[in-house]
């Protein structure tokens, strides 16, 4: 007698909405597989490949006539996990960019195709003394502070995993453009830590507070699609098109008056959380600086003459 099948060719017992021994068996098999891995491993964490560490843990490339700096976390063998040494090099790169007047926009991304960054390197931390841990915490804090305080606009180009300190670095930038395979998570509670890189403060500002709280308490990540729907991510693109699209946005910003762009950034940052009238006062202070700046003269003159304006590098 012929076996009864569904349109998909599967046995009828496996049809949608049918909870039978067949369905239960599949669930049990999945549960057995999941139990072989820890929760952290199920998130995608893995032991770093046994290869020599690169000399340059952070790469920087200047493109678009030097106006755009692409900063790349360069530990792909470890999913760009952040060591004390990588963090120290990242500070140097950010401070170099801050002092380089020709740079108008920065992009932060990660090497390889698996991760933006999975956060602090837990294998390094496992071997640390208390003093080494405290030193690393100070270096990490300085990285995140420097990201937040950089005068130039900085965009996070996120692909793959952005966990822990990696997610915190992303939300410390001005905005995030992500690939459609990106995932964002704060799994610190899974290893006995309270998140300390800013996510308890910053995450509820880019997500509904309850959703942020769930991420921080469970350690479960959210997909790029959910992050985009909730406003944490500005745009989604295929992974092979991500850098092309981020560079397009960076060049659009670089074409504008750097003085005006930096003024807008300060007005938004300093006005957040302030009462409306105080925030408006901050905004107007930045506005009047732009009114008396030569970029305003050049911009309006170019408009009336039917040409593109030519804005010099910022003078502060």
Short mmCIF file of N, CA and C in Angstrom, two decimals, residues 163-239:
data_model
loop_
_atom_site.label_atom_id
_atom_site.label_comp_id
_atom_site.label_asym_id
_atom_site.label_seq_id
_atom_site.Cartn_x
_atom_site.Cartn_y
_atom_site.Cartn_z
N UNK A 163 28.92 40.61 19.28
CA UNK A 163 28.55 40.19 20.63
C UNK A 163 29.34 40.96 21.68
N UNK A 164 28.75 41.11 22.85
CA UNK A 164 29.47 41.69 23.98
C UNK A 164 30.07 43.04 23.64
N UNK A 165 31.39 43.15 23.85
CA UNK A 165 32.08 44.40 23.53
C UNK A 165 32.02 44.75 22.07
N UNK A 166 31.83 43.76 21.20
CA UNK A 166 31.67 44.05 19.77
C UNK A 166 30.37 44.79 19.50
N UNK A 167 29.30 44.33 20.14
CA UNK A 167 28.01 45.03 20.01
C UNK A 167 28.10 46.41 20.63
N UNK A 168 28.81 46.52 21.76
CA UNK A 168 28.94 47.81 22.44
C UNK A 168 29.75 48.80 21.61
N UNK A 169 30.77 48.32 20.91
CA UNK A 169 31.49 49.22 20.00
C UNK A 169 30.58 49.71 18.89
N UNK A 170 29.77 48.80 18.35
CA UNK A 170 28.87 49.18 17.25
C UNK A 170 27.88 50.26 17.69
N UNK A 171 27.28 50.09 18.87
CA UNK A 171 26.28 51.08 19.31
C UNK A 171 26.94 52.33 19.88
N UNK A 172 28.27 52.33 20.01
CA UNK A 172 28.99 53.54 20.41
C UNK A 172 29.33 54.43 19.22
N UNK A 173 29.13 53.92 18.01
CA UNK A 173 29.34 54.74 16.81
C UNK A 173 28.09 55.58 16.56
N UNK A 174 28.14 56.38 15.51
CA UNK A 174 27.01 57.27 15.22
C UNK A 174 25.81 56.52 14.66
N UNK A 175 26.05 55.52 13.83
CA UNK A 175 24.96 54.65 13.39
C UNK A 175 25.53 53.39 12.77
N UNK A 176 24.64 52.40 12.61
CA UNK A 176 25.04 51.06 12.16
C UNK A 176 24.41 50.76 10.81
N UNK A 177 25.24 50.28 9.88
CA UNK A 177 24.77 49.67 8.64
C UNK A 177 25.21 48.21 8.72
N UNK A 178 24.31 47.28 8.46
CA UNK A 178 24.62 45.87 8.70
C UNK A 178 24.33 45.01 7.49
N UNK A 179 24.99 43.85 7.47
CA UNK A 179 24.65 42.83 6.48
C UNK A 179 23.44 42.06 6.97
N UNK A 180 22.76 41.42 6.04
CA UNK A 180 21.53 40.71 6.43
C UNK A 180 21.79 39.45 7.24
N UNK A 181 23.07 39.06 7.41
CA UNK A 181 23.39 37.90 8.24
C UNK A 181 23.93 38.31 9.62
N UNK A 182 23.88 39.59 9.94
CA UNK A 182 24.42 40.07 11.21
C UNK A 182 23.52 39.65 12.38
N UNK A 183 24.14 39.44 13.53
CA UNK A 183 23.41 39.19 14.77
C UNK A 183 24.06 40.01 15.88
N UNK A 184 23.24 40.53 16.78
CA UNK A 184 23.71 41.39 17.85
C UNK A 184 23.33 40.77 19.19
N UNK A 185 24.28 40.71 20.12
CA UNK A 185 23.97 40.11 21.41
C UNK A 185 24.86 40.60 22.53
N UNK A 186 24.36 40.47 23.74
CA UNK A 186 25.10 40.81 24.96
C UNK A 186 25.06 39.59 25.89
N UNK A 187 25.93 38.60 25.65
CA UNK A 187 25.84 37.34 26.40
C UNK A 187 26.64 37.32 27.70
N UNK A 188 27.02 38.49 28.22
CA UNK A 188 27.88 38.53 29.41
C UNK A 188 27.31 37.75 30.58
N UNK A 189 25.98 37.84 30.79
CA UNK A 189 25.37 37.15 31.93
C UNK A 189 25.57 35.64 31.87
N UNK A 190 25.77 35.11 30.66
CA UNK A 190 25.99 33.67 30.50
C UNK A 190 27.32 33.23 31.13
N UNK A 191 28.28 34.16 31.25
CA UNK A 191 29.58 33.81 31.82
C UNK A 191 29.80 34.54 33.15
N UNK A 192 28.70 34.96 33.79
CA UNK A 192 28.80 35.52 35.12
C UNK A 192 29.17 36.97 35.22
N UNK A 193 29.02 37.70 34.13
CA UNK A 193 29.38 39.12 34.12
C UNK A 193 28.15 40.00 33.92
N UNK A 194 28.17 41.15 34.55
CA UNK A 194 27.23 42.21 34.19
C UNK A 194 27.90 43.04 33.11
N UNK A 195 27.20 43.30 32.02
CA UNK A 195 27.79 44.05 30.91
C UNK A 195 28.34 45.37 31.41
N UNK A 196 29.59 45.67 31.04
CA UNK A 196 30.25 46.87 31.56
C UNK A 196 30.79 47.81 30.51
N UNK A 197 30.42 47.59 29.25
CA UNK A 197 30.94 48.43 28.18
C UNK A 197 29.94 49.44 27.65
N UNK A 198 28.90 49.69 28.42
CA UNK A 198 27.95 50.72 28.01
C UNK A 198 26.60 50.21 27.55
N UNK A 199 26.46 48.91 27.30
CA UNK A 199 25.19 48.41 26.75
C UNK A 199 23.99 48.61 27.67
N UNK A 200 24.12 48.50 29.01
CA UNK A 200 22.94 48.78 29.84
C UNK A 200 22.45 50.23 29.72
N UNK A 201 23.34 51.13 29.31
CA UNK A 201 22.97 52.53 29.11
C UNK A 201 22.57 52.80 27.67
N UNK A 202 23.38 52.30 26.72
CA UNK A 202 23.19 52.64 25.31
C UNK A 202 22.12 51.80 24.62
N UNK A 203 22.03 50.52 24.98
CA UNK A 203 21.10 49.64 24.27
C UNK A 203 19.64 50.10 24.41
N UNK A 204 19.20 50.53 25.61
CA UNK A 204 17.82 51.02 25.71
C UNK A 204 17.58 52.33 24.96
N UNK A 205 18.63 52.95 24.44
CA UNK A 205 18.45 54.16 23.64
C UNK A 205 18.27 53.85 22.16
N UNK A 206 18.65 52.64 21.77
CA UNK A 206 18.50 52.27 20.36
C UNK A 206 17.46 51.17 20.17
N UNK A 207 16.98 50.60 21.27
CA UNK A 207 15.93 49.58 21.25
C UNK A 207 14.88 49.95 22.29
N UNK A 208 13.67 49.41 22.17
CA UNK A 208 12.72 49.57 23.27
C UNK A 208 13.35 49.03 24.56
N UNK A 209 13.20 49.72 25.68
CA UNK A 209 13.87 49.30 26.92
C UNK A 209 13.61 47.85 27.31
N UNK A 210 12.38 47.39 27.13
CA UNK A 210 12.08 46.00 27.47
C UNK A 210 12.84 45.01 26.61
N UNK A 211 12.99 45.33 25.32
CA UNK A 211 13.73 44.42 24.42
C UNK A 211 15.21 44.42 24.79
N UNK A 212 15.73 45.60 25.12
CA UNK A 212 17.12 45.68 25.54
C UNK A 212 17.33 44.88 26.83
N UNK A 213 16.40 45.00 27.76
CA UNK A 213 16.50 44.28 29.02
C UNK A 213 16.50 42.78 28.79
N UNK A 214 15.66 42.30 27.88
CA UNK A 214 15.62 40.87 27.57
C UNK A 214 16.95 40.40 27.00
N UNK A 215 17.53 41.19 26.09
CA UNK A 215 18.83 40.83 25.53
C UNK A 215 19.89 40.71 26.61
N UNK A 216 19.92 41.69 27.52
CA UNK A 216 20.94 41.73 28.56
C UNK A 216 20.74 40.62 29.59
N UNK A 217 19.49 40.26 29.87
CA UNK A 217 19.22 39.26 30.91
C UNK A 217 19.34 37.84 30.40
N UNK A 218 18.91 37.59 29.16
CA UNK A 218 18.96 36.23 28.62
C UNK A 218 20.27 35.92 27.93
N UNK A 219 20.91 36.94 27.36
CA UNK A 219 22.08 36.71 26.52
C UNK A 219 21.72 36.32 25.11
N UNK A 220 20.43 36.16 24.83
CA UNK A 220 20.01 35.76 23.49
C UNK A 220 20.16 36.92 22.51
N UNK A 221 20.69 36.66 21.31
CA UNK A 221 20.90 37.73 20.34
C UNK A 221 19.64 38.07 19.56
N UNK A 222 19.70 39.18 18.84
CA UNK A 222 18.64 39.52 17.90
C UNK A 222 19.24 39.54 16.49
N UNK A 223 18.42 39.24 15.53
CA UNK A 223 18.86 39.22 14.14
C UNK A 223 18.99 40.63 13.60
N UNK A 224 19.67 40.74 12.47
CA UNK A 224 19.78 42.03 11.80
C UNK A 224 18.41 42.55 11.41
N UNK A 225 17.53 41.64 11.02
CA UNK A 225 16.19 42.05 10.58
C UNK A 225 15.40 42.68 11.74
N UNK A 226 15.48 42.07 12.92
CA UNK A 226 14.78 42.65 14.07
C UNK A 226 15.43 43.96 14.49
N UNK A 227 16.76 43.99 14.49
CA UNK A 227 17.47 45.22 14.86
C UNK A 227 17.11 46.36 13.91
N UNK A 228 16.95 46.04 12.63
CA UNK A 228 16.55 47.05 11.65
C UNK A 228 15.11 47.50 11.88
N UNK A 229 14.23 46.55 12.14
CA UNK A 229 12.82 46.88 12.36
C UNK A 229 12.64 47.78 13.58
N UNK A 230 13.47 47.57 14.60
CA UNK A 230 13.34 48.33 15.85
C UNK A 230 14.15 49.63 15.84
N UNK A 231 14.92 49.87 14.78
CA UNK A 231 15.63 51.13 14.65
C UNK A 231 17.07 51.13 15.13
N UNK A 232 17.58 49.99 15.56
CA UNK A 232 18.97 49.90 16.00
C UNK A 232 19.93 49.97 14.81
N UNK A 233 19.50 49.42 13.68
CA UNK A 233 20.28 49.38 12.45
C UNK A 233 19.59 50.24 11.40
N UNK A 234 20.36 51.07 10.70
CA UNK A 234 19.76 51.98 9.70
C UNK A 234 19.42 51.28 8.40
N UNK A 235 20.34 50.45 7.89
CA UNK A 235 20.13 49.80 6.59
C UNK A 235 20.66 48.38 6.65
N UNK A 236 20.07 47.49 5.84
CA UNK A 236 20.55 46.12 5.67
C UNK A 236 20.96 45.91 4.22
N UNK A 237 22.06 45.17 4.03
CA UNK A 237 22.55 44.87 2.68
C UNK A 237 23.13 43.46 2.66
N UNK A 238 23.17 42.82 1.49
CA UNK A 238 23.88 41.54 1.38
C UNK A 238 25.33 41.72 1.83
N UNK A 239 25.89 40.68 2.44
CA UNK A 239 27.23 40.80 3.01
C UNK A 239 28.27 41.19 1.98
#
